[in-house]
mmCIF file of C-alpha atoms in Angstrom:
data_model
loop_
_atom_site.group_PDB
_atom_site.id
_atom_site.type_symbol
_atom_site.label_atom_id
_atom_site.label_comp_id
_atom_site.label_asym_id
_atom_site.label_seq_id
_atom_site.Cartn_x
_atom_site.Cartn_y
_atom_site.Cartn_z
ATOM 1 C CA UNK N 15 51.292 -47.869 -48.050
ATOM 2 C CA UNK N 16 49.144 -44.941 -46.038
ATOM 3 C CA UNK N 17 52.745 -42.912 -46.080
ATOM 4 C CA UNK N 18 52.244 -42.599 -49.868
ATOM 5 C CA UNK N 19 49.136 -41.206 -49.336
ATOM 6 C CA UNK N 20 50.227 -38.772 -47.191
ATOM 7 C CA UNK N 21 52.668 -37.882 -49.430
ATOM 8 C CA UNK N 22 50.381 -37.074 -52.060
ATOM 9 C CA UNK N 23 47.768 -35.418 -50.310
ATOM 10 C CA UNK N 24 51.177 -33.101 -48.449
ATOM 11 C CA UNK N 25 51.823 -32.356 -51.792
ATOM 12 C CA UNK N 26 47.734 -31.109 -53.294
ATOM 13 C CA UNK N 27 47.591 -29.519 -49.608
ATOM 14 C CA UNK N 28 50.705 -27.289 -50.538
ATOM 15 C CA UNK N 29 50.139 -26.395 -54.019
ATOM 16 C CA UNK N 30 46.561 -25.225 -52.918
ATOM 17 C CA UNK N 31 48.062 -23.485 -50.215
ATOM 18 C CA UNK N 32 50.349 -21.972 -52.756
ATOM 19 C CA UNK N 33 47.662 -20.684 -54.853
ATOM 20 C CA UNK N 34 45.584 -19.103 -52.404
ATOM 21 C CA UNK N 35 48.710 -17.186 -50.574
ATOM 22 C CA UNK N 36 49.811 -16.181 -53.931
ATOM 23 C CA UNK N 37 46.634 -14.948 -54.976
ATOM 24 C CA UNK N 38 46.474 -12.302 -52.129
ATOM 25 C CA UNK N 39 49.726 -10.542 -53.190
ATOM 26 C CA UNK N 40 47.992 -9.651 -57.097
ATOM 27 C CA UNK N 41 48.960 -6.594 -57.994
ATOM 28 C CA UNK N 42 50.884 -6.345 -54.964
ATOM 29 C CA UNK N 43 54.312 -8.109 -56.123
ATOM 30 C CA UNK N 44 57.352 -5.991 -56.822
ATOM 31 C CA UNK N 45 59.036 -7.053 -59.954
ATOM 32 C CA UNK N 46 62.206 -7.649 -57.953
ATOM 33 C CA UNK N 47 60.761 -9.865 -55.644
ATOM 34 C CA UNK N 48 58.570 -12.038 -57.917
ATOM 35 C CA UNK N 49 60.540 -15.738 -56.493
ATOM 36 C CA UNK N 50 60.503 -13.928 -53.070
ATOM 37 C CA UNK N 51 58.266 -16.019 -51.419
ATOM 38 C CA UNK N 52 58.679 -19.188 -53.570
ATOM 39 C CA UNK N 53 59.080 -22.538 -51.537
ATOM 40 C CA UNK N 54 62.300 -23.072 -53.508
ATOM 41 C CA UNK N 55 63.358 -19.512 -54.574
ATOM 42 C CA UNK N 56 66.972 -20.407 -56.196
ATOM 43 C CA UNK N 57 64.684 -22.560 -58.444
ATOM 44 C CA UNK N 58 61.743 -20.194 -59.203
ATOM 45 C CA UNK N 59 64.816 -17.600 -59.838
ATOM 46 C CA UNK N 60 66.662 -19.940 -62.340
ATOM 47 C CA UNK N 61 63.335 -20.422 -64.075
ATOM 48 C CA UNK N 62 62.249 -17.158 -64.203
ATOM 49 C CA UNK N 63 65.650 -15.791 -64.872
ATOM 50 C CA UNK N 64 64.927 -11.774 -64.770
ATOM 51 C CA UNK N 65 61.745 -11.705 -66.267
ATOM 52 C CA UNK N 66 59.790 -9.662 -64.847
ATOM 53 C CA UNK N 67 56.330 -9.468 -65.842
ATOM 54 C CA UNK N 68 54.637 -12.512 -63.958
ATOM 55 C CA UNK N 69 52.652 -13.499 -66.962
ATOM 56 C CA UNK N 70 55.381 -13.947 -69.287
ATOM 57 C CA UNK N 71 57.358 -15.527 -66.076
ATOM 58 C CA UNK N 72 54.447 -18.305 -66.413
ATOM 59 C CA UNK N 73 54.751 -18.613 -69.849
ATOM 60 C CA UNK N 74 58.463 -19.254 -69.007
ATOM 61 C CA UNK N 75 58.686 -21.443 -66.547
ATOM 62 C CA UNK N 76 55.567 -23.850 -67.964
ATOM 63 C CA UNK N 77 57.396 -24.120 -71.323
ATOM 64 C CA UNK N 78 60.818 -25.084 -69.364
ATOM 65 C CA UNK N 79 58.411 -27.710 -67.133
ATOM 66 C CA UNK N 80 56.872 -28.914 -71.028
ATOM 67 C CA UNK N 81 60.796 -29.278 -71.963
ATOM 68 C CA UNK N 82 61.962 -31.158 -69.041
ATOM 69 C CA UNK N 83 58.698 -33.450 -69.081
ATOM 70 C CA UNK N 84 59.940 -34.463 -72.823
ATOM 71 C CA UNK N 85 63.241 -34.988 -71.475
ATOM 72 C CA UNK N 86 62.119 -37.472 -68.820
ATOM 73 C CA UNK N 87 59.474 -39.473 -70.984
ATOM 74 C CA UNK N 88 62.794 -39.948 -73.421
ATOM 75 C CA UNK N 89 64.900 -40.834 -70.394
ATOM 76 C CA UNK N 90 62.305 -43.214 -69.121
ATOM 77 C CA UNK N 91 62.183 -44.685 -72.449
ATOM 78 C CA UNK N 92 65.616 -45.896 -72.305
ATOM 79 C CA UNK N 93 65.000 -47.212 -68.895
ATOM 80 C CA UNK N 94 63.910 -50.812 -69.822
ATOM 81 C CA UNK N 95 60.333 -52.143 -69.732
ATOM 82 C CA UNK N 96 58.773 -52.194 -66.580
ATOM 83 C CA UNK N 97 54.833 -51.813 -65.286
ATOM 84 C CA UNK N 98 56.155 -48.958 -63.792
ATOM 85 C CA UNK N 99 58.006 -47.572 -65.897
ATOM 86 C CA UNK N 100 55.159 -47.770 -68.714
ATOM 87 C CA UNK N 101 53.163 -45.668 -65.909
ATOM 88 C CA UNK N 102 55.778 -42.854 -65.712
ATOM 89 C CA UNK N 103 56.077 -42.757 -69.072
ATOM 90 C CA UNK N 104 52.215 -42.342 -69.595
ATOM 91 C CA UNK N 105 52.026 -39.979 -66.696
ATOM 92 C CA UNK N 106 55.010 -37.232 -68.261
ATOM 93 C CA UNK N 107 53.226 -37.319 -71.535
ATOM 94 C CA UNK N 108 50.031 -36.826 -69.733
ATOM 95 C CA UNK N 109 51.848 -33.552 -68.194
ATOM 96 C CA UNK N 110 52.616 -32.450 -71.365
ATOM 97 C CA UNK N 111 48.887 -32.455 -72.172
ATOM 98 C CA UNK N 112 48.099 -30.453 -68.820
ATOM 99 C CA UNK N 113 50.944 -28.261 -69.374
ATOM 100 C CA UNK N 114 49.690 -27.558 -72.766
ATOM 101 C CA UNK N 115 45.868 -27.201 -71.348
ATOM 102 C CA UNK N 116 47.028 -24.588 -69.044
ATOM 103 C CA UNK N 117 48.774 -22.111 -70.901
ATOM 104 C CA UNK N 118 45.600 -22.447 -73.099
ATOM 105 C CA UNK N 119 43.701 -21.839 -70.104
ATOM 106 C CA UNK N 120 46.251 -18.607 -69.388
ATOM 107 C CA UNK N 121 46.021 -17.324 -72.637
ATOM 108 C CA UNK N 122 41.966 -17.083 -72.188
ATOM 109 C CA UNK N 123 42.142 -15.996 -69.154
ATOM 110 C CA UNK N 124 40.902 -19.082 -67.373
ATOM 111 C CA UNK N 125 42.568 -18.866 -64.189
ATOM 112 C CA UNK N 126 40.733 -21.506 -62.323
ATOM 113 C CA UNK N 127 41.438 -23.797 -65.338
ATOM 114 C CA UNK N 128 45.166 -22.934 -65.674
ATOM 115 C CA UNK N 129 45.850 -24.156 -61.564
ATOM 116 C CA UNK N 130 43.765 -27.454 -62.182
ATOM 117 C CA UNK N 131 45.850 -27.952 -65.002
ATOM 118 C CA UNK N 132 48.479 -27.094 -63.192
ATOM 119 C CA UNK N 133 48.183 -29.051 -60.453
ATOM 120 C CA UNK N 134 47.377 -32.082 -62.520
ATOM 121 C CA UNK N 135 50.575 -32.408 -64.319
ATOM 122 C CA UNK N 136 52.226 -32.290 -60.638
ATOM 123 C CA UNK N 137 49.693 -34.914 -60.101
ATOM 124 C CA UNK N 138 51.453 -36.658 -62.696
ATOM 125 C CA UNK N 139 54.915 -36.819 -61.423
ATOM 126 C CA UNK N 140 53.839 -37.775 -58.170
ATOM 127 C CA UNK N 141 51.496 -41.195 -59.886
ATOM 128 C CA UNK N 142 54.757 -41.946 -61.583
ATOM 129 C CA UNK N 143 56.963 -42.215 -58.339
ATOM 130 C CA UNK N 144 53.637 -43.923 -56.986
ATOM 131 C CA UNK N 145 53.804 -46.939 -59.375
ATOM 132 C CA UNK N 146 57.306 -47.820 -57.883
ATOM 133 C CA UNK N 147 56.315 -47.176 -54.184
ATOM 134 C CA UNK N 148 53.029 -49.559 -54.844
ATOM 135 C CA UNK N 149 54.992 -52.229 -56.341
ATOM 136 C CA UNK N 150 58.188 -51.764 -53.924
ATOM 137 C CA UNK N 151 60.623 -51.192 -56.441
ATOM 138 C CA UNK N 152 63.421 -48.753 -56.566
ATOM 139 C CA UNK N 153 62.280 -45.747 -58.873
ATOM 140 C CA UNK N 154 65.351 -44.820 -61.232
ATOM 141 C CA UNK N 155 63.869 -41.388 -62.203
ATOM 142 C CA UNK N 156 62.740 -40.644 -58.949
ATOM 143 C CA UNK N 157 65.244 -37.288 -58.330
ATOM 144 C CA UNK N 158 63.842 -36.322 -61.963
ATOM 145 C CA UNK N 159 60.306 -36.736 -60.717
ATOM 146 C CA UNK N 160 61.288 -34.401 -57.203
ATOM 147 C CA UNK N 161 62.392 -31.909 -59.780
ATOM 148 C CA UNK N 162 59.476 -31.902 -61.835
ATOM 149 C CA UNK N 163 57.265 -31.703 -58.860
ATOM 150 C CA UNK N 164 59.574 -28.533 -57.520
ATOM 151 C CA UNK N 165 58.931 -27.197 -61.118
ATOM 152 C CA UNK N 166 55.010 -27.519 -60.868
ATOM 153 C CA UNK N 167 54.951 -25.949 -56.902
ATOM 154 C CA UNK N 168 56.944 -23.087 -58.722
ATOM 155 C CA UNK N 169 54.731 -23.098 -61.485
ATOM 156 C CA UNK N 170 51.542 -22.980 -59.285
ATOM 157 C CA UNK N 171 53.231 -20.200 -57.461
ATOM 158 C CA UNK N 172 53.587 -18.179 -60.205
ATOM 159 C CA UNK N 173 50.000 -18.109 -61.240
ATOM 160 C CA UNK N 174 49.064 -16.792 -57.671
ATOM 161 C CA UNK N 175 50.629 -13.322 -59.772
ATOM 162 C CA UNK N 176 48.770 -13.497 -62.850
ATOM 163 C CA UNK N 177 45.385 -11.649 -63.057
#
C-alpha cells in the first residue's frame, strides 16, 4: 500500500522536475534537438514527428494524448463492469477535460495553467492503475495507462519549450 504512494509521488516529483529543467533551455533549444533530452526520446520523436516549432509540437503531441485517452475510455468500456474499471473510465475522460483545459491554457498564454493541467491528466492515468492496486486486482489496461503516463511526461516536457 505505501509502494503506491511512492509511485505516485516518483511520478509528480519527475514531471515537476521535468518542467523546471525544461524551462531553463527557452529559447535555447535547437530545432533538431527538441526530444533531445526527453526521458523517452524515441517516444517524444514519434509524437513530435519533425515538427519543429515547440509550440505547434505541444499542440501535437496533446491532441495525440486527447486521441489515445478516447481510445482507452472505449477500450475500458468493453472491459466488463468493475469498481475499477468505472474509475479508469472516469479518470481518461477526466484527462480529456485537462487535456482540453490546457491547450486552452496554451493558447492564452497561461503557462502555469497549461503544466497543472498537464500534470493532472497524468494524475489521471496513474488514479486509474491506483483503483486496481487498492483493491488487489490485476489491471487489464495497465500497459495502456504506462503509455499514457509516458505521453503526459513527454507532454510536460514539451511545455518546458514554449514561452
Amino acid at each position: 500500500m505505501a509502494f503506491k504512494h511512492y509511485t505516485f509521488f516518483s511520478l509528480v516529483f519527475l514531471a515537476t522536475a521535468t518542467i523546471l529543467l525544461a524551462s531553463h533551455a527557452h529559447g535555447r533549444v535547437l530545432t533538431d534537438d527538441l526530444c533531445k533530452n526527453a526521458q523517452n526520446k524515441p517516444l517524444c520523436s514519434q509524437i513530435v514527428n519533425n515538427v519543429t516549432n515547440p509550440h505547434d509540437a505541444l499542440v501535437s503531441a496533446i491532441h495525440k494524448l486527447v486521441y489515445e485517452s478516447k481510445m482507452a475510455a472505449k477500450l475500458a468500456h468493453q472491459q466488463g463492469k468493475s469498481n475499477e474499471m468505472d474509475v479508469c473510465i472516469a479518470k481518461f475522460e477526466d484527462s480529456i477535460d485537462s487535456l482540453k483545459k490546457s491547450l486552452k491554457s496554451l493558447e492564452d498564454r497561461d503557462l502555469p495553467g497549461l503544466n497543472v493541467n498537464l500534470v493532472a491528466a497524468m494524475n489521471d492515468y496513474v488514479a486509474c492503475n491506483d483503483a486496481f492496486s487498492e483493491s488487489k486486482v490485476i489491471n487489464p489496461v495497465d500497459k495502456i495507462d504506462a503509455f499514457l503516463c509516458e505521453m503526459a511526461v513527454n507532454c510536460i516536457f514539451l511545455s518546458g519549450f514554449v514561452q
